[in-house]
Coordinates of C-alpha atoms and ligand atoms in Angstrom, one line a residue:
X200 CA 18.9 -3.4 5.1
X201 CA 19.5 -5.2 1.8
X202 CA 16.6 -4.3 -0.5
X203 CA 17.1 -7.5 -2.6
X204 CA 16.4 -9.6 0.4
X205 CA 13.1 -7.8 1.0
X206 CA 12.1 -8.0 -2.6
X207 CA 12.7 -11.8 -2.6
X208 CA 10.8 -12.2 0.7
X209 CA 7.9 -10.3 -0.8
X210 CA 7.6 -12.6 -3.7
X211 CA 8.4 -15.8 -1.7
X212 CA 5.8 -15.1 1.0
X213 CA 3.1 -13.5 -1.2
X214 CA 3.3 -9.8 -0.3
X215 CA 4.0 -8.5 -3.8
X216 CA 4.2 -9.9 -7.3
X217 CA 5.0 -8.3 -10.6
X218 CA 1.8 -7.7 -12.6
X219 CA 1.2 -10.2 -15.5
X220 CA 4.4 -12.0 -14.5
X221 CA 3.7 -15.1 -16.6
X222 CA 3.8 -12.9 -19.7
X223 CA 7.1 -11.4 -18.7
X224 CA 5.6 -8.7 -16.4
X225 CA 4.6 -5.1 -17.0
X226 CA 6.9 -2.4 -15.9
X227 CA 5.5 -0.1 -13.2
X228 CA 2.5 -2.4 -12.3
X229 CA 2.4 -4.5 -9.2
X230 CA 0.0 -7.1 -7.7
X231 CA -0.5 -7.6 -4.0
X232 CA -0.4 -11.3 -2.9
X233 CA -2.4 -12.9 -0.1
X234 CA -0.3 -11.3 2.7
X235 CA 0.3 -8.1 0.8
X236 CA -3.4 -7.4 0.3
X237 CA -4.1 -7.7 4.0
X238 CA -1.2 -5.4 4.9
X239 CA -2.2 -2.7 2.4
X240 CA -5.9 -3.1 3.4
X241 CA -4.9 -2.7 7.1
X242 CA -2.9 0.5 6.3
X243 CA -5.9 2.0 4.4
X244 CA -8.3 1.0 7.1
X245 CA -6.1 2.5 9.8
X246 CA -6.0 5.8 7.7
X247 CA -9.8 5.8 7.1
X248 CA -10.5 5.0 10.7
X249 CA -8.0 7.5 12.2
X250 CA -8.9 10.3 9.8
X251 CA -12.7 9.7 9.1
X252 CA -14.8 7.2 11.0
X253 CA -12.9 7.3 14.3
X254 CA -12.6 11.1 14.3
X255 CA -14.2 12.8 17.3
X256 CA -15.9 15.9 15.9
X257 CA -17.0 17.1 19.3
X258 CA -13.5 17.6 20.8
X259 CA -10.6 19.8 19.7
X260 CA -7.6 17.5 18.9
X261 CA -4.2 18.5 20.4
X262 CA -2.7 21.2 18.2
X263 CA -5.9 22.0 16.2
X264 CA -7.4 25.5 16.3
X265 CA -10.9 24.0 17.0
X266 CA -13.0 20.9 16.6
X267 CA -13.9 19.9 13.0
X268 CA -15.8 17.4 11.0
X269 CA -14.6 14.7 8.6
X270 CA -16.6 12.9 5.8
X271 CA -15.7 10.6 3.0
X272 CA -16.2 10.3 -0.8
X273 CA -15.7 7.7 -3.4
X274 CA -15.5 9.2 -6.9
X275 CA -15.0 7.8 -10.4
X276 CA -11.6 7.2 -11.9
X277 CA -12.8 8.7 -15.3
X278 CA -14.1 12.2 -14.9
X279 CA -15.3 15.0 -17.3
X280 CA -12.2 15.9 -19.4
X281 CA -12.8 19.6 -18.4
X282 CA -11.7 18.7 -14.8
X283 CA -8.1 18.1 -16.0
X284 CA -8.1 21.1 -18.3
X285 CA -9.1 23.4 -15.5
X286 CA -6.9 21.8 -12.8
X287 CA -3.8 22.3 -15.0
X288 CA -3.1 18.6 -15.5
X289 CA -3.9 18.8 -19.2
X290 CA -1.3 21.5 -19.9
X291 CA 1.2 21.1 -17.1
X292 CA 1.3 17.5 -15.7
X293 CA 4.4 16.7 -17.8
X294 CA 7.9 15.4 -17.5
X295 CA 10.6 16.0 -20.0
X296 CA 11.9 12.9 -21.6
X297 CA 14.5 11.9 -24.2
X298 CA 14.4 9.0 -26.6
X299 CA 17.3 7.0 -27.7
X300 CA 17.3 6.5 -31.5
X301 CA 19.6 3.4 -31.1
X302 CA 18.1 1.4 -28.2
X303 CA 14.5 2.8 -28.7
X304 CA 14.3 3.3 -25.0
X305 CA 12.8 6.4 -23.4
X306 CA 14.3 8.1 -20.3
X307 CA 13.2 10.9 -18.0
X308 CA 15.5 13.8 -18.9
X309 CA 16.3 14.8 -15.3
X310 CA 17.0 11.2 -14.3
X311 CA 19.8 10.6 -16.8
X312 CA 23.1 11.3 -15.2
X313 CA 26.6 11.0 -16.5
X314 CA 30.3 11.8 -16.2
X315 CA 32.7 13.1 -18.8
X316 CA 35.4 10.5 -19.8
X317 CA 38.5 10.8 -22.0
X318 CA 40.8 8.3 -23.7
X319 CA 43.4 8.8 -26.3
X320 CA 42.1 12.3 -27.3
X321 CA 38.5 11.0 -27.6
X322 CA 35.9 12.5 -25.2
X323 CA 32.4 11.2 -24.3
X324 CA 29.7 11.9 -21.7
X325 CA 28.9 8.4 -20.4
X326 CA 25.4 8.2 -18.9
X327 CA 23.5 5.9 -16.7
X328 CA 20.1 5.5 -15.1
X329 CA 21.6 4.1 -11.8
X330 CA 20.6 6.0 -8.6
X331 CA 23.0 8.6 -7.3
X332 CA 25.8 6.9 -5.5
X333 CA 25.5 3.6 -7.5
X334 CA 26.6 4.8 -10.9
X335 CA 30.3 3.7 -11.0
X336 CA 30.0 0.1 -12.0
X337 CA 27.7 0.9 -15.0
X338 CA 29.6 3.9 -16.3
X339 CA 32.9 2.1 -16.1
X340 CA 31.5 -0.9 -18.0
X341 CA 30.0 1.4 -20.6
X342 CA 33.2 3.5 -21.0
X343 CA 35.4 0.4 -21.5
X344 CA 33.0 -0.9 -24.2
X345 CA 32.8 2.5 -25.9
X346 CA 36.6 3.1 -25.9
X347 CA 37.2 -0.6 -26.7
X348 CA 39.4 -1.3 -23.7
X349 CA 39.9 -4.4 -21.5
X350 CA 39.1 -3.9 -17.9
X351 CA 42.8 -4.1 -16.9
X352 CA 43.3 -0.8 -18.9
X353 CA 40.6 1.0 -16.8
X354 CA 43.1 3.3 -15.2
X355 CA 43.9 4.8 -18.7
X356 CA 40.5 6.5 -18.6
X357 CA 40.4 10.1 -17.5
X358 CA 37.2 10.9 -15.7
X359 CA 35.5 14.3 -15.1
X360 CA 35.3 15.4 -11.5
X361 CA 31.6 14.7 -10.8
X362 CA 28.4 13.1 -12.1
X363 CA 26.2 15.7 -13.8
X364 CA 22.5 15.5 -14.7
X365 CA 22.0 15.4 -18.5
X366 CA 20.1 18.8 -18.5
X367 CA 23.5 20.4 -17.5
X368 CA 25.1 19.1 -20.7
X369 CA 24.7 21.1 -24.0
X370 CA 26.7 18.9 -26.4
X371 CA 24.1 16.1 -27.0
X372 CA 26.3 14.8 -29.9
X373 CA 29.0 13.9 -27.3
X374 CA 26.5 12.0 -25.1
X375 CA 26.5 8.2 -24.9
X376 CA 23.0 7.1 -24.0
X377 CA 22.5 4.7 -21.1
X378 CA 21.9 1.7 -23.4
X379 CA 23.6 3.0 -26.5
X380 CA 26.9 2.0 -28.2
X381 CA 27.4 5.1 -30.3
X382 CA 27.4 8.8 -29.4
X383 CA 24.7 11.3 -30.1
X384 CA 21.7 9.0 -30.2
X385 CA 19.6 10.8 -27.6
X386 CA 16.9 13.2 -28.9
X387 CA 16.4 16.8 -27.7
X388 CA 14.1 16.7 -24.6
X389 CA 10.4 16.7 -25.2
X390 CA 7.4 17.2 -23.0
X391 CA 5.4 14.1 -22.2
X392 CA 2.0 14.2 -20.4
X393 CA 1.7 11.7 -17.6
X394 CA -2.0 11.2 -17.8
X395 CA -3.2 7.9 -19.4
X396 CA -5.7 8.8 -22.2
X397 CA -8.7 6.6 -22.8
X398 CA -11.9 6.8 -25.0
X399 CA -15.4 7.0 -23.7
X400 CA -18.0 5.0 -25.7
X401 CA -17.7 4.7 -29.4
X402 CA -16.9 8.3 -30.0
X403 CA -13.7 8.7 -32.0
X404 CA -11.3 11.7 -31.8
X405 CA -11.3 14.5 -29.3
X406 CA -15.0 14.2 -28.4
X407 CA -14.7 10.8 -26.7
X408 CA -11.2 11.5 -25.2
X409 CA -10.9 11.2 -21.5
X410 CA -8.2 10.4 -18.9
X411 CA -7.7 8.0 -16.0
X412 CA -7.4 10.3 -13.0
X413 CA -3.8 11.1 -12.0
X414 CA -4.9 12.1 -8.4
X415 CA -8.0 11.5 -6.3
X416 CA -8.1 15.2 -5.2
X417 CA -10.1 16.6 -8.1
X418 CA -13.1 14.4 -7.4
X419 CA -13.3 16.0 -4.0
X420 CA -13.1 19.6 -5.3
X421 CA -15.8 19.1 -7.9
X422 CA -18.1 17.5 -5.3
X423 CA -17.5 20.3 -2.7
X424 CA -20.9 21.8 -3.2
X425 CA -22.7 18.4 -3.3
X426 CA -21.2 17.5 0.1
X427 CA -22.1 20.9 1.6
X428 CA -25.7 20.6 0.3
X429 CA -26.3 17.0 1.2
X430 CA -24.8 17.0 4.8
X431 CA -24.7 19.5 7.6
X432 CA -20.9 20.0 7.5
X433 CA -19.7 23.5 8.4
X434 CA -16.3 24.9 7.6
X435 CA -13.8 23.8 8.9
X436 CA -14.2 20.3 7.7
X437 CA -12.4 17.7 5.7
X438 CA -13.3 15.4 2.9
X439 CA -11.3 12.2 2.5
X440 CA -11.0 9.8 -0.4
X441 CA -8.8 6.9 -1.2
X442 CA -8.5 5.1 -4.5
X443 CA -6.5 4.3 -7.6
X444 CA -4.6 6.9 -9.5
X445 CA -2.7 6.5 -12.7
X446 CA 0.4 8.2 -14.0
X447 CA 2.3 7.1 -17.1
X448 CA 5.6 7.5 -15.4
X449 CA 8.5 7.5 -17.9
X450 CA 10.8 5.5 -15.6
X451 CA 9.0 3.6 -12.9
X452 CA 11.5 2.3 -10.4
X453 CA 12.4 1.2 -7.0
X454 CA 9.9 -1.6 -6.5
X455 CA 6.5 -0.1 -5.9
X456 CA 7.8 3.4 -5.0
X457 CA 7.2 4.9 -8.5
X458 CA 4.4 2.9 -10.1
X459 CA 2.1 3.6 -13.0
X460 CA -1.0 2.5 -11.2
X461 CA -1.1 3.2 -7.4
X462 CA -3.5 4.2 -4.6
X463 CA -3.7 7.5 -2.9
X464 CA -5.3 8.5 0.4
X465 CA -6.1 12.2 0.2
X466 CA -7.8 14.7 2.4
X467 CA -9.0 18.1 1.3
X468 CA -9.5 20.2 4.4
X469 CA -11.6 23.3 3.9
X470 CA -11.1 26.2 6.3
X471 CA -11.5 30.0 6.7
X472 CA -8.6 31.9 5.0
X473 CA -7.7 33.6 8.3
X474 CA -7.0 30.3 10.1
X475 CA -5.4 28.4 7.2
X476 CA -1.8 28.8 8.4
X477 CA -2.7 27.2 11.8
X478 CA -4.6 24.4 10.0
X479 CA -1.5 23.8 7.8
X480 CA 0.7 23.4 10.9
X481 CA -1.8 21.1 12.5
X482 CA -2.1 18.8 9.5
X483 CA 1.7 18.6 9.0
X484 CA 2.2 17.5 12.6
X485 CA -0.9 15.3 12.8
X486 CA 0.1 13.3 9.7
X487 CA 3.8 13.0 10.8
X488 CA 2.6 11.5 14.1
X489 CA 0.3 9.0 12.3
X490 CA 3.3 7.3 10.8
X491 CA 5.4 7.2 14.0
X492 CA 2.3 5.9 15.9
X493 CA 2.1 3.0 13.4
X494 CA 5.8 2.2 13.9
X495 CA 7.9 4.1 11.4
X496 CA 11.1 5.0 13.3
X497 CA 11.6 8.8 13.7
X498 CA 15.3 8.3 12.7
X499 CA 14.2 7.3 9.2
X500 CA 11.4 9.8 8.9
X501 CA 11.6 13.5 8.2
X502 CA 9.2 16.4 7.7
X503 CA 10.8 18.6 5.0
X504 CA 9.4 22.1 4.5
X505 CA 9.7 23.2 0.8
X506 CA 11.8 26.3 0.0
X507 CA 9.9 29.2 -1.4
X508 CA 11.4 28.5 -4.9
X509 CA 10.1 24.9 -4.8
X510 CA 6.5 25.9 -4.3
X511 CA 3.9 25.7 -7.0
X512 CA 2.5 29.1 -8.0
X513 CA -0.6 28.8 -5.9
X514 CA 0.9 27.1 -2.9
X515 CA 1.4 29.0 0.3
X516 CA 3.4 26.2 1.9
X517 CA 4.2 22.6 1.3
X518 CA 5.9 20.0 3.5
X519 CA 6.8 16.5 2.6
X520 CA 6.9 13.5 5.0
X521 CA 9.9 11.6 3.8
X522 CA 11.3 8.2 4.6
X523 CA 14.9 6.9 4.3
X524 CA 14.1 4.0 1.9
X525 CA 16.9 1.5 1.8
X526 CA 17.2 1.7 -2.0
X527 CA 18.2 5.4 -1.7
X528 CA 21.8 6.5 -1.1
X529 CA 22.6 7.1 2.6
X530 CA 21.2 10.5 3.7
X531 CA 18.6 10.6 1.0
X532 CA 14.9 10.4 1.6
X533 CA 11.8 9.6 -0.6
X534 CA 8.4 11.2 -0.4
X535 CA 5.6 9.3 1.5
X536 CA 3.1 12.1 1.7
X537 CA 2.9 15.8 0.8
X538 CA 0.9 18.3 2.9
X539 CA 0.1 21.4 0.8
X540 CA -1.5 24.7 1.6
X541 CA -3.4 25.2 -1.7
X542 CA -5.2 28.5 -0.8
X543 CA -8.4 28.9 -2.8
X544 CA -6.8 27.8 -6.1
X545 CA -8.8 24.6 -6.7
X546 CA -12.3 25.9 -5.9
X547 CA -11.7 29.1 -7.8
X548 CA -10.4 27.2 -10.8
X549 CA -13.5 25.0 -10.9
X550 CA -15.6 28.2 -10.7
X551 CA -13.8 30.6 -13.1
X552 CA -11.5 28.5 -15.3
X553 CA -7.8 27.5 -15.4
X554 CA -5.8 30.0 -13.3
X555 CA -2.3 31.3 -13.9
X556 CA -0.1 33.5 -11.7
X557 CA 0.4 37.1 -12.9
X558 CA 2.2 39.7 -10.8
X559 CA 1.8 37.5 -7.7
X560 CA -1.9 37.1 -8.3
X561 CA -4.0 34.3 -9.7
X562 CA -5.9 35.2 -12.9
X563 CA -7.9 33.2 -15.4
X564 CA -5.7 32.2 -18.3
X565 CA -6.8 33.7 -21.6
X566 CA -6.4 32.1 -25.0
X567 CA -5.4 33.9 -28.2
X568 CA -9.0 34.9 -28.8
X569 CA -9.1 36.7 -25.4
X570 CA -11.5 34.1 -23.9
X571 CA -10.7 31.8 -21.0
X572 CA -8.3 29.1 -22.3
X573 CA -10.1 26.4 -20.2
X574 CA -13.5 27.4 -18.9
X575 CA -14.6 26.6 -15.3
X576 CA -18.0 25.2 -14.4
X577 CA -19.4 28.7 -13.8
X578 CA -21.0 27.3 -10.6
X579 CA -20.7 29.2 -7.3
X580 CA -18.4 27.1 -5.1
X581 CA -18.1 29.7 -2.3
X582 CA -19.4 29.0 1.2
X583 CA -21.7 31.0 3.4
X584 CA -21.3 30.7 7.1
X585 CA -24.8 30.4 8.5
X586 CA -23.8 31.9 11.9
X587 CA -21.7 34.9 10.8
X588 CA -23.4 35.1 7.3
X589 CA -19.9 35.7 5.8
X590 CA -19.5 34.4 2.3
X591 CA -16.0 33.3 1.2
X592 CA -14.1 30.7 -0.9
X593 CA -12.6 28.3 1.7
X594 CA -8.8 27.7 1.7
X595 CA -7.6 24.2 1.4
X596 CA -5.0 22.2 3.2
X597 CA -4.3 18.9 1.4
X598 CA -2.5 16.0 3.2
X599 CA -1.9 13.6 0.2
X600 CA -0.5 10.2 0.9
X601 CA 0.3 7.1 -1.2
X602 CA -1.0 3.8 0.1
X603 CA 1.6 1.8 -1.9
X604 CA 4.5 4.0 -0.8
X605 CA 3.2 3.7 2.8
X606 CA 3.0 -0.1 2.5
X607 CA 6.5 -0.2 1.1
X608 CA 7.9 1.9 4.0
X609 CA 6.2 -0.3 6.5
X610 CA 7.6 -3.4 4.8
X611 CA 11.1 -1.9 4.8
X612 CA 10.8 -0.8 8.5
X613 CA 9.5 -4.3 9.5
X614 CA 12.2 -6.3 7.9
X615 CA 14.5 -7.6 10.7
X616 CA 17.1 -10.3 11.0
X617 CA 17.8 -11.7 14.5
X618 CA 18.0 -14.9 16.4
X619 CA 15.4 -17.1 18.1
X620 CA 15.7 -20.4 19.8
X621 CA 14.5 -23.5 17.9
X622 CA 12.5 -26.3 19.6
X623 CA 15.7 -27.7 21.2
X624 CA 16.5 -24.3 22.6
X625 CA 19.4 -23.7 20.2
X626 CA 19.6 -20.1 18.8
X627 CA 19.0 -19.9 15.1
X628 CA 18.9 -16.9 12.8
X629 CA 15.5 -15.8 11.6
X630 CA 13.8 -13.2 9.4
X631 CA 11.0 -11.4 11.2
X632 CA 8.6 -8.8 9.9
X633 CA 8.0 -6.6 12.9
X634 CA 4.7 -4.9 11.8
X635 CA 2.6 -2.9 14.2
X636 CA -0.2 -5.3 15.3
X637 CA -2.7 -3.1 13.5
X638 CA -1.0 -3.6 10.2
X639 CA 0.1 -7.2 10.5
X640 CA -1.7 -9.3 7.8
X641 CA -2.3 -12.2 10.2
X642 CA -3.1 -11.4 13.8
X643 CA -2.7 -14.8 15.3
X644 CA -1.7 -18.3 14.3
X645 CA -2.9 -21.4 16.1
X646 CA -0.8 -24.6 16.2
X647 CA -1.5 -28.0 17.8
X648 CA 1.9 -29.2 19.0
X649 CA 1.2 -32.7 17.5
X650 CA -1.6 -34.0 15.2
X651 CA -3.1 -36.4 17.8
X652 CA -4.5 -36.7 21.4
X653 CA -7.3 -34.2 20.7
X654 CA -4.9 -31.3 20.3
X655 CA -6.0 -30.3 16.7
X656 CA -9.7 -30.2 17.9
X657 CA -8.8 -27.7 20.7
X658 CA -6.6 -25.6 18.3
X659 CA -9.4 -25.5 15.7
X660 CA -11.9 -24.3 18.3
X661 CA -9.6 -21.4 19.2
X662 CA -9.0 -20.6 15.5
X663 CA -12.8 -20.5 14.9
X664 CA -13.2 -18.3 18.0
X665 CA -10.7 -15.8 16.6
X666 CA -12.4 -15.8 13.2
X667 CA -15.8 -15.2 14.8
X668 CA -14.3 -12.0 16.3
X669 CA -13.3 -10.8 12.8
X670 CA -9.6 -11.4 13.4
X671 CA -7.5 -12.8 10.5
X672 CA -6.2 -16.1 12.0
X673 CA -4.2 -18.9 10.5
X674 CA -4.3 -22.6 11.5
X675 CA -1.2 -24.8 10.9
X676 CA -0.5 -28.3 12.0
X677 CA 2.2 -29.2 9.5
X678 CA 5.9 -29.8 10.4
X679 CA 8.0 -29.0 13.4
X680 CA 6.6 -26.2 15.6
X681 CA 9.9 -24.2 15.3
X682 CA 9.4 -24.1 11.5
X683 CA 5.8 -23.0 11.9
X684 CA 7.0 -20.2 14.2
X685 CA 9.5 -19.1 11.6
X686 CA 6.9 -19.0 8.8
X687 CA 4.7 -16.8 11.0
X688 CA 7.7 -14.6 11.9
X689 CA 8.3 -14.0 8.1
X690 CA 4.6 -13.1 7.7
X691 CA 4.8 -10.7 10.6
X692 CA 2.2 -12.5 12.8
X693 CA 2.4 -10.9 16.2
X694 CA 1.0 -13.9 18.2
X695 CA 1.3 -17.7 17.9
X696 CA -0.9 -19.8 20.1
X697 CA 0.2 -23.4 20.7
X698 CA -1.9 -26.2 22.1
X699 CA 0.3 -28.8 23.8
X700 CA 0.1 -31.7 26.2
X701 CA -0.4 -29.5 29.2
X702 CA -3.6 -28.1 27.6
X703 CA -5.3 -31.5 28.2
X704 CA -4.5 -31.3 31.9
X705 CA -5.0 -27.6 32.9
X706 CA -6.8 -26.1 29.8
X707 CA -4.1 -23.6 29.2
X708 CA -2.2 -22.8 25.9
X709 CA 0.9 -20.8 25.2
X710 CA 0.9 -17.4 23.5
X711 CA 4.3 -16.6 21.9
X712 CA 5.1 -12.9 21.3
X713 CA 6.8 -12.4 17.9
X714 CA 9.1 -9.6 19.1
X715 CA 10.0 -10.5 22.7
X716 CA 9.7 -14.3 22.1
X717 CA 8.1 -14.5 25.5
X718 CA 5.7 -17.4 26.0
X719 CA 2.9 -17.0 28.5
X720 CA 0.2 -19.6 29.5
X721 CA -3.4 -18.5 29.2
X722 CA -6.6 -20.3 29.8
X723 CA -8.2 -21.7 26.6
X724 CA -11.4 -19.8 27.4
X725 CA -9.6 -16.5 27.7
X726 CA -7.3 -16.8 24.7
X727 CA -9.5 -14.9 22.2
X728 CA -10.1 -12.0 24.6
X729 CA -6.3 -12.0 25.5
X730 CA -5.4 -11.6 21.8
X731 CA -8.0 -8.9 21.4
X732 CA -6.6 -7.0 24.4
X733 CA -3.0 -7.3 23.1
X734 CA -4.0 -6.1 19.7
X735 CA -5.7 -3.1 21.3
Ligands
GAP253 N1 -3.2 15.8 -5.0 C1 -1.8 16.0 -4.8 C2 -0.9 14.9 -5.3 O1 -1.4 14.0 -6.0 P1 1.5 14.1 -5.3 O2 2.7 14.5 -4.5 O3 1.7 14.1 -6.8 O4 0.4 15.0 -4.9 C3 0.7 12.4 -3.5 O5 1.1 12.6 -4.9 C4 1.3 11.1 -3.1 O6 0.9 10.0 -4.0 C5 2.8 11.0 -3.0 O7 3.3 11.5 -1.8 C6 3.1 9.5 -3.1 O8 2.9 8.9 -1.9 C7 1.9 9.0 -4.0 N2 2.4 8.9 -5.4 C8 2.5 9.8 -6.3 N3 3.0 9.3 -7.5 C9 3.2 8.0 -7.3 C10 3.7 6.9 -8.1 N4 4.1 7.1 -9.4 N5 3.8 5.7 -7.5 C11 3.4 5.5 -6.2 N6 2.9 6.5 -5.4 C12 2.9 7.7 -5.9

């Protein structure tokens, strides 16, 4: 699938717009248009319903060690600054970046790639920010400019064997920055914290300094005790939260894939340490199935278990659910969701203080004065089982998904080009967004074939009937019916209802199925329930 076509459809049909576009846009920020907002809302509602409100806590789901409870939370975006010190984000949530003294641009160190190039005894490492597999055009143009050659002399350039990431190159003085004209303009790599700082109230300096949350997870950990005390939940149980998170990504890219403001859908699942491995397996498989049930093709989806050397110091296992996004080179996948076994790291940190790994164990990190570097709350966040009377710090399994990445994956998956007959029965090419009916922004469109003979009145009645049942419906009486079908195909509307001449004689209308193009006649009185059944 051609990503440019999807990006242009998203703008043309109102799925996604660049934020603040009339002022030139803001890199890494995106607005959802009238169709996009419904699509993303449907994805979040499907997640909330399937994980929280629709969860049956009386039965053991397939693959789960036992039945469990799920509850929700909605925490603030700005939290006590100590939360981020104790969680490790204050010290460790960093990317390395390099600045270019010439172009004044900033790049993520690990994303700059390049290739050695020689001409006439002169040698340079020509860099680019293009994705792996797409670098050649840019590096060739940069090399020709740098060596002052015309394109017909391109074969005089001697290229190194392979592209290398910048961190593998020690001679920074020989590096030509991605947007530079002279060598050696990139600075040494520096750490850059990805949290957005802000100020609370009128307090200047460190006292009023706070951060926009970089993940929703910490709000759940710091409320663990509140939830236990205010409900009757018993371990094992999960707390879910969805909401905005903010990361000052150095190089936001690939449409909404890496944004600076995005939404997460996170679960922290608290269980007994002895059964945590089983719960980890359960959540990996459960979350993978959720995506395929909603229509992501298993050919483009993979569950990738991290190698031991990829794991964070506290993690006892992490798996990523990844999707073969069309903007990635063939065979590469991008993360949609991570499922992590976090042990007791988070609850213990918020009790004792920021933890570090020492000799394979977690210990409170000490400052130069021998005191904890970042103090915990000092509150007891352990759990006492009221049946066994056992007291323990629960282990945590965290399925952490991105609502915007999910929406992007479903947009990519849905985009289809095929053919459908026009009103004269002639096959015409069409673009159709094949969303799962649960996700489709508009569930049904209603058309009177012509704007006379009482057809609009019947169509409007059907439209109101759909709305009364809470279904997002669309009424359209403008233009040729074939054009109206095509507009709905691009919006991904699964059903189009047409009121025609026959309606006046036998009180039936046609329902057209977006994917099979099949048209069936249904009684006007039954059309709303028929749509409801099909959506089910
Ligand atoms: N609490 C764990 C956590 O936040 P993460 O892997 O950093 O883990 C979880 O983020 C999910 O959030 C990712 O799988 C991705 O879907 C989404 N996400 C993270 N950074 C993002 C960004 N810059 N833009 C869009 N989505 C992002």
